[in-house]
Structure formats: structure tokens, C-alpha cells
Tab-separated table of N, CA and C in Angstrom:
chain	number	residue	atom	x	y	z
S	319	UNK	N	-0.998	-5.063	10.549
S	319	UNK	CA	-0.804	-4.163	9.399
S	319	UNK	C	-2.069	-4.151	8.564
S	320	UNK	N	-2.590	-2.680	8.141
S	320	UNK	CA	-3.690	-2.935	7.761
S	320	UNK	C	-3.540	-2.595	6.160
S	321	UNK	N	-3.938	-3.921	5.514
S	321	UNK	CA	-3.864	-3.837	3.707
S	321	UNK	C	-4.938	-2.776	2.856
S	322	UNK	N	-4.850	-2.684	1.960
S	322	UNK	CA	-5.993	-2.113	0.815
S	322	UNK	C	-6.264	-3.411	-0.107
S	323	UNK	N	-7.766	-3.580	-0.357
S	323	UNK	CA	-7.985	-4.388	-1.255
S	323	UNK	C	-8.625	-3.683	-2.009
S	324	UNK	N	-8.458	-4.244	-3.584
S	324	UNK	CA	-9.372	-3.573	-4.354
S	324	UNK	C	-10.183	-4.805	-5.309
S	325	UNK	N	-11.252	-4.219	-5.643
S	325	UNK	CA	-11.927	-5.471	-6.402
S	325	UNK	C	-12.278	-4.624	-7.763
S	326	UNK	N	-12.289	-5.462	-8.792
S	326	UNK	CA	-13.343	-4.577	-10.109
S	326	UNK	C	-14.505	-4.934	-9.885
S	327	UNK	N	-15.687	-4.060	-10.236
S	327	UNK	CA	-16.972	-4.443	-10.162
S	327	UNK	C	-17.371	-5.593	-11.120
S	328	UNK	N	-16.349	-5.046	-12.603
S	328	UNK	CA	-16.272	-5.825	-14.064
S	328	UNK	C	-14.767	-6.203	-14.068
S	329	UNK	N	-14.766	-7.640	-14.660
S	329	UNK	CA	-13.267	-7.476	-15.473
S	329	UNK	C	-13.229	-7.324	-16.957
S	330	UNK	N	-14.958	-7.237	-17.327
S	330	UNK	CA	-15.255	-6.873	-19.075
S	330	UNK	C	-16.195	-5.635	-18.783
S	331	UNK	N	-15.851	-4.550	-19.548
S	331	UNK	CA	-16.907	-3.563	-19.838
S	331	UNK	C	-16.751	-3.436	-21.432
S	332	UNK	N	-17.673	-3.112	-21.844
S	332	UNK	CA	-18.082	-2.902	-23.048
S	332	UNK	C	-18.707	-1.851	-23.545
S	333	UNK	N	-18.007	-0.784	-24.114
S	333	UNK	CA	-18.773	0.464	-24.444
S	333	UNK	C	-19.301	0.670	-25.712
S	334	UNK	N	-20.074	1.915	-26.516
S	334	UNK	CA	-20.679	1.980	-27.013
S	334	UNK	C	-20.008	3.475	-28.252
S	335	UNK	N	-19.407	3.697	-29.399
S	335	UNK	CA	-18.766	4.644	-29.287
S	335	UNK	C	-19.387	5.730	-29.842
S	336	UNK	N	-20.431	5.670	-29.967
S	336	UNK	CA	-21.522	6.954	-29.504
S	336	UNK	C	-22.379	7.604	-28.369
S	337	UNK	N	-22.142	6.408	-27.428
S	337	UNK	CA	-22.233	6.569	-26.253
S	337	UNK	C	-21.155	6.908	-25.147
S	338	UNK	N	-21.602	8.329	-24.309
S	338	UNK	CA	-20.499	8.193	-23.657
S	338	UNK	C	-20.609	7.756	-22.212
S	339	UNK	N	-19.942	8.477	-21.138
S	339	UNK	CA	-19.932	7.963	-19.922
S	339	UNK	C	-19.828	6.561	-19.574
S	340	UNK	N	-18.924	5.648	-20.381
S	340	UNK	CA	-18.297	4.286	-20.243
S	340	UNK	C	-17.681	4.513	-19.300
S	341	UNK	N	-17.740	3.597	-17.711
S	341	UNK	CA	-17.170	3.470	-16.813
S	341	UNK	C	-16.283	2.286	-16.438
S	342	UNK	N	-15.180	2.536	-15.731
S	342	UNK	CA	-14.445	1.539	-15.321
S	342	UNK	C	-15.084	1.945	-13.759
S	343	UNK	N	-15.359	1.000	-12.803
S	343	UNK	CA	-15.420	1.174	-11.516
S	343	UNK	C	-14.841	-0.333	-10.278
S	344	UNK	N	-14.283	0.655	-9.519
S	344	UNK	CA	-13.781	-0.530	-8.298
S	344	UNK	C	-14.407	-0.344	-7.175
S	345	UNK	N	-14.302	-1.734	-6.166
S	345	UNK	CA	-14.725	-1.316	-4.954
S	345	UNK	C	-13.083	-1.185	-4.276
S	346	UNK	N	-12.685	-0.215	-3.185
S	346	UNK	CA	-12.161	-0.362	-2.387
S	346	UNK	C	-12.070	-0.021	-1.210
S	347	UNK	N	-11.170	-1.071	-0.573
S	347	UNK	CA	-11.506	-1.088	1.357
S	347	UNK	C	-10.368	-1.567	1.879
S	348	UNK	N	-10.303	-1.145	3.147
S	348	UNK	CA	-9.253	-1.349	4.401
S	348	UNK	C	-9.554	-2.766	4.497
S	349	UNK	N	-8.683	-3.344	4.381
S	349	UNK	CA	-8.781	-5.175	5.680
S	349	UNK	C	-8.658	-4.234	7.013
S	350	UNK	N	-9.930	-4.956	7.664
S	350	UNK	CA	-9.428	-4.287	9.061
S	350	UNK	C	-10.201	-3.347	9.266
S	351	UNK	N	-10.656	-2.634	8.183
S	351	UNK	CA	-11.833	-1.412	8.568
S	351	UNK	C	-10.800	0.208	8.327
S	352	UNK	N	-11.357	1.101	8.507
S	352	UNK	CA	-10.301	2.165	8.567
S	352	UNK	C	-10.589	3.098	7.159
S	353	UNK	N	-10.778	4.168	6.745
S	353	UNK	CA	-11.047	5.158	5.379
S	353	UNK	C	-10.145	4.835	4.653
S	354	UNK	N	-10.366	5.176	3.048
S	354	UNK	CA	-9.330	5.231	2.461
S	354	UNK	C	-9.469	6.381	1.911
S	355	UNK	N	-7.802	6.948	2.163
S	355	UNK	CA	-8.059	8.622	0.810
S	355	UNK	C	-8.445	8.541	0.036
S	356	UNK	N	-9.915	9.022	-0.623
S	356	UNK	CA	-9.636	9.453	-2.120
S	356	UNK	C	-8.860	9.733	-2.942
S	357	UNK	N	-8.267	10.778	-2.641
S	357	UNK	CA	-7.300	11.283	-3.576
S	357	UNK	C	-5.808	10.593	-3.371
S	358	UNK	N	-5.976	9.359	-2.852
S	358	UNK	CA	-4.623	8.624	-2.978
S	358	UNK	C	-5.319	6.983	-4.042
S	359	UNK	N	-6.405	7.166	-5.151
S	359	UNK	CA	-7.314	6.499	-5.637
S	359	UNK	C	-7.083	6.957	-7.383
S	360	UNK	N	-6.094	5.844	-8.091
S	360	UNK	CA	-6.775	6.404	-9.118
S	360	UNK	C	-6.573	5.404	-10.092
S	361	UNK	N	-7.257	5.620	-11.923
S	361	UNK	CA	-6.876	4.588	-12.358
S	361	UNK	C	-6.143	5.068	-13.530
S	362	UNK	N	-5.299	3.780	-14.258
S	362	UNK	CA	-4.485	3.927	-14.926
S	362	UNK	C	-4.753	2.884	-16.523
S	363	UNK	N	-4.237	3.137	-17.376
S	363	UNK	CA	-4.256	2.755	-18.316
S	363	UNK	C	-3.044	2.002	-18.082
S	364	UNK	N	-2.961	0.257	-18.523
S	364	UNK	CA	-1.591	-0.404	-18.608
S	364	UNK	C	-1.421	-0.365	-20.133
S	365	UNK	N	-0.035	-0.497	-20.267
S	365	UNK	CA	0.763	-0.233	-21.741
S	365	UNK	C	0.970	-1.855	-21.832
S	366	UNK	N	0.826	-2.235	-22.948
S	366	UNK	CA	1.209	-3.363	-23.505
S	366	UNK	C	2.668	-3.696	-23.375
S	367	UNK	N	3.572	-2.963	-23.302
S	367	UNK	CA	4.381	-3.268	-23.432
S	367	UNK	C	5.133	-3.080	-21.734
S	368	UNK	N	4.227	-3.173	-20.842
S	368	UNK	CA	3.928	-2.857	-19.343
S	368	UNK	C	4.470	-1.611	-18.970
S	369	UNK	N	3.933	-0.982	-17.337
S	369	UNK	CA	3.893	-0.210	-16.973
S	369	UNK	C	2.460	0.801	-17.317
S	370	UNK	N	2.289	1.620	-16.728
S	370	UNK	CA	1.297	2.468	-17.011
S	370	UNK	C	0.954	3.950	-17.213
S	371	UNK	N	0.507	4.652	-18.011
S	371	UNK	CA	0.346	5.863	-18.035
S	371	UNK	C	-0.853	6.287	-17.736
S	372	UNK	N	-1.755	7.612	-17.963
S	372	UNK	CA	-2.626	7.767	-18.110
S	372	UNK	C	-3.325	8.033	-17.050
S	373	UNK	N	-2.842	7.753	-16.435
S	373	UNK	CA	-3.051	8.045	-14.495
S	373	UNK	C	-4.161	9.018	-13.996
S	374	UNK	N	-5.262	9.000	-13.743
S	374	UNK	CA	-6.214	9.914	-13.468
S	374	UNK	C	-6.790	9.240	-12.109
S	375	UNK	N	-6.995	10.754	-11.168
S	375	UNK	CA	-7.827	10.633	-10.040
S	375	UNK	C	-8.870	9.912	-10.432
S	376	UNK	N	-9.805	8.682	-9.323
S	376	UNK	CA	-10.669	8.209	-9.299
S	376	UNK	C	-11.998	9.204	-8.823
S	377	UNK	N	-13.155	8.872	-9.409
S	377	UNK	CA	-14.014	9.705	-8.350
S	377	UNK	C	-14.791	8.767	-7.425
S	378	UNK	N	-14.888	9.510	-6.404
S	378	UNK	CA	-16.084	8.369	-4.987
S	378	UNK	C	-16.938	8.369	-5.751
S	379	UNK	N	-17.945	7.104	-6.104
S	379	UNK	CA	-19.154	7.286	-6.577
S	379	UNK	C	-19.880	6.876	-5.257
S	380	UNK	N	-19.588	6.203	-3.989
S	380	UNK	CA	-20.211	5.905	-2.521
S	380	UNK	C	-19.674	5.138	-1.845
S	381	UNK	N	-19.680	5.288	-0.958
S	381	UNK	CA	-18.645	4.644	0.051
S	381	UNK	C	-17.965	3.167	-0.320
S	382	UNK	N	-16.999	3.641	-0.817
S	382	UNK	CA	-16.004	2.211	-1.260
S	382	UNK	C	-15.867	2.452	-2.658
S	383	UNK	N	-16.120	2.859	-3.205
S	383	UNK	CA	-16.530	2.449	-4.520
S	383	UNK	C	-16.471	3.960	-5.602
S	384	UNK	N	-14.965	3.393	-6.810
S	384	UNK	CA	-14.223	4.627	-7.168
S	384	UNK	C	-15.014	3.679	-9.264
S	385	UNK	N	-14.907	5.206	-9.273
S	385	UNK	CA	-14.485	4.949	-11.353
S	385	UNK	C	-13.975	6.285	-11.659
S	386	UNK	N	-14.009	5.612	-12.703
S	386	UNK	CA	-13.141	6.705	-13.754
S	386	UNK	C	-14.024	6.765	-15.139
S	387	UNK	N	-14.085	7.816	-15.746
S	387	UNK	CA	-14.550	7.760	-17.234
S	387	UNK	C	-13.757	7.281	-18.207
S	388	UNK	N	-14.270	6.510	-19.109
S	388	UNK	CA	-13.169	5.907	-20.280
S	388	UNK	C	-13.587	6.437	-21.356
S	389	UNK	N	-12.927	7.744	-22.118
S	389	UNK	CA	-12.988	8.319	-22.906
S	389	UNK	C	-13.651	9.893	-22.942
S	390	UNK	N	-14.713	10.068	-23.745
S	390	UNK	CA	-15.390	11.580	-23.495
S	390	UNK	C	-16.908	11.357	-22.829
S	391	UNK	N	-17.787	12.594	-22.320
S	391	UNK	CA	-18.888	12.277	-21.757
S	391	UNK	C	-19.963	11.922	-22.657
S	392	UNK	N	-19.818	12.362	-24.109
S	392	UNK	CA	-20.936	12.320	-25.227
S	392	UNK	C	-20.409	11.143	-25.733
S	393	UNK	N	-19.476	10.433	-25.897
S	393	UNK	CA	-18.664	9.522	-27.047
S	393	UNK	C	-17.487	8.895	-26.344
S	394	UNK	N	-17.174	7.302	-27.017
S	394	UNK	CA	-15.774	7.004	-26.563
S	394	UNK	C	-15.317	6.317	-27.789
S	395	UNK	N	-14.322	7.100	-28.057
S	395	UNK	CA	-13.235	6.887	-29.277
S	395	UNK	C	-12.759	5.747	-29.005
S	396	UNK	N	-12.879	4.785	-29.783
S	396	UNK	CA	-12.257	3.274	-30.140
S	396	UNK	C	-11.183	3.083	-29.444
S	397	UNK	N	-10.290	4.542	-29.620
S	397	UNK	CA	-8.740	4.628	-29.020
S	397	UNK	C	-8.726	4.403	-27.497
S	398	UNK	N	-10.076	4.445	-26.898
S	398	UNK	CA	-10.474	4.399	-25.491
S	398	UNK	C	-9.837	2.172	-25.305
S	399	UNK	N	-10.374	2.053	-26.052
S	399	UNK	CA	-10.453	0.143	-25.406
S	399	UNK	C	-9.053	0.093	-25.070
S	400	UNK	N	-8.610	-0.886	-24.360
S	400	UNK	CA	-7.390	-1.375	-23.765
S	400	UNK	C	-7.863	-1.901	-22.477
S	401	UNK	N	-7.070	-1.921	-21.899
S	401	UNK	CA	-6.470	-2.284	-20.184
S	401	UNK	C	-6.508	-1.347	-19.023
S	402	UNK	N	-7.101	-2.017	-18.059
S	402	UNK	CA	-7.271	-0.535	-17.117
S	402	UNK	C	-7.444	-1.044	-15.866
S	403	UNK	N	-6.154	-0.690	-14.524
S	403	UNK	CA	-6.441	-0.910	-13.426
S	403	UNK	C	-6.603	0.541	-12.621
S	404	UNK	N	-6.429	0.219	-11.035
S	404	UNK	CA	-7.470	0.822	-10.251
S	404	UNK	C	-5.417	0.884	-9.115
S	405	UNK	N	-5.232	2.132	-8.955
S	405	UNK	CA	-3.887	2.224	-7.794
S	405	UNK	C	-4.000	3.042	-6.851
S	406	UNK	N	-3.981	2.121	-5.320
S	406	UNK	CA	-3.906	3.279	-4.276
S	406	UNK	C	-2.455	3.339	-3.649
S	407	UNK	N	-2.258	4.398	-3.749
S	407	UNK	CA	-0.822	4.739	-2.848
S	407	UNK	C	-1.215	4.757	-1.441
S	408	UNK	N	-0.811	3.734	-0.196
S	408	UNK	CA	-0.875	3.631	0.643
S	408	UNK	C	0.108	3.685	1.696
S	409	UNK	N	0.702	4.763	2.282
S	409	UNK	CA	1.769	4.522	3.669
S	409	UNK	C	3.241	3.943	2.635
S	410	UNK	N	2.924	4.885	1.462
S	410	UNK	CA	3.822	4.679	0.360
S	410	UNK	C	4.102	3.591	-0.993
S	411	UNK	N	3.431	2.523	-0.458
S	411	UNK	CA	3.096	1.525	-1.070
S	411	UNK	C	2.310	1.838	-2.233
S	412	UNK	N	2.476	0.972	-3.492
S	412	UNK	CA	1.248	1.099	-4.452
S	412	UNK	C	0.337	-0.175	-4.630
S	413	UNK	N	-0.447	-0.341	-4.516
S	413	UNK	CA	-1.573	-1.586	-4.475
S	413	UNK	C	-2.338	-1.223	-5.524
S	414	UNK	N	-2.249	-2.596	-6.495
S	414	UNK	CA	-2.843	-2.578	-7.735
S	414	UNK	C	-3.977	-3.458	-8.132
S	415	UNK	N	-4.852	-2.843	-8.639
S	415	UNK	CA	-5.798	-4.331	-8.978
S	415	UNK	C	-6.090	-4.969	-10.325
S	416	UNK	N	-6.851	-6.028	-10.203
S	416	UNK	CA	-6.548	-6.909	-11.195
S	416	UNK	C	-7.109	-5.623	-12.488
S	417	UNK	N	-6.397	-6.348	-13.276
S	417	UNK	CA	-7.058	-5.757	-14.622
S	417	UNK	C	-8.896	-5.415	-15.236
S	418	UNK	N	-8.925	-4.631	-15.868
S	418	UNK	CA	-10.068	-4.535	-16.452
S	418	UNK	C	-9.824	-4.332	-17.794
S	419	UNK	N	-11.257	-4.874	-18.393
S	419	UNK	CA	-10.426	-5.281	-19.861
S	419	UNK	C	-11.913	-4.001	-20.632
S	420	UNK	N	-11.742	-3.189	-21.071
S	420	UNK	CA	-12.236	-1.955	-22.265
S	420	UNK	C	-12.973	-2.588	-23.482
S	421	UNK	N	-13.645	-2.709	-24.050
S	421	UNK	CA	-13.691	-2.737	-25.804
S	421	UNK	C	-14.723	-1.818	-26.033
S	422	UNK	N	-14.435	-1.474	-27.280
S	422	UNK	CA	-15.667	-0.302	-27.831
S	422	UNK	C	-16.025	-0.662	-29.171
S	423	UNK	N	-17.503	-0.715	-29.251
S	423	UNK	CA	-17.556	-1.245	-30.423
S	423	UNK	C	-19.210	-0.593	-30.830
């Protein structure tokens, strides 16, 4: 049976909130070898009070290896920091990875 692993590149990013294009990014890969969909790649914002919303397609930035923007491209609103993993839906399954932790300051 072949798994999905995912790794964070960071489990701290630290943005800037006049700066934008703050990235969350993962690597992910087949155990075993084998593609993974993109568009079965994305990340999510976790809720404190668990579960997750916020759900946005990942983009390929190169082979293996997905992010997402955290917040706007010029700026990231404070409201951006929190919690943020990385979910591939696989052969129905959801595979989650560890957390990534946001702050903007």
C-alpha cells in the first residue's frame, strides 16, 4: 500500500505585515515512488477549537513541493497568524501534516 507523506519545510514562519507573499510550504511524496495530484493538495487553516476551515488549493512550486499564500500579495493582516496544515485526499483518505505555526509581526 502506497502512503503520502508530507513534511513542512518550517514548523515557524514568521511574516512581516507589510510584507506580503508570506508562505506556508510542504514537501510531498509517495512512499514507494508514484505522482501525487496536485489538485488533491491543499492547505488549511486549523481552528482552535479543532477542525479546519479555510481550505485552499496548494500550488506546485517543483516537484514535491506545495505552498500556499498566508494572507494578501502586498501585505499580511495580523488576522493571517494562526495554525496551518498541508491535506492530501488520497484513494479517499485524508493525510494530514504536522502543524505550522504563522506569526505576523
Amino acid at each position: 500500500e502506497q502512503t503520502i507523506h508530507i513534511d513542512p519545510l518550517k514548523t515557524k514562519v514568521t511574516c512581516k505585515k507589510k510584507k506580503g507573499n508570506c508562505l506556508v510550504e510542504f514537501e510531498v511524496f509517495r512512499v514507494g515512488g508514484g505522482e501525487v495530484d496536485p489538485s488533491s493538495v491543499s492547505v488549511c487553516r486549523v481552528l482552535v477549537e479543532g477542525g479546519m476551515e479555510d481550505c485552499k488549493e496548494a500550488w506546485l512550486q517543483k516537484k514535491g513541493a506545495f505552498s500556499r499564500r498566508v494572507g494578501e500579495k502586498t501585505s499580511t493582516p495580523p488576522s493571517s497568524a494562526g495554525t496551518y496544515v498541508c491535506v492530501v485526499t488520497d484513494n479517499g483518505q485524508e493525510v494530514v501534516s504536522p502543524e505550522v505555526t504563522v506569526r505576523v509581526k
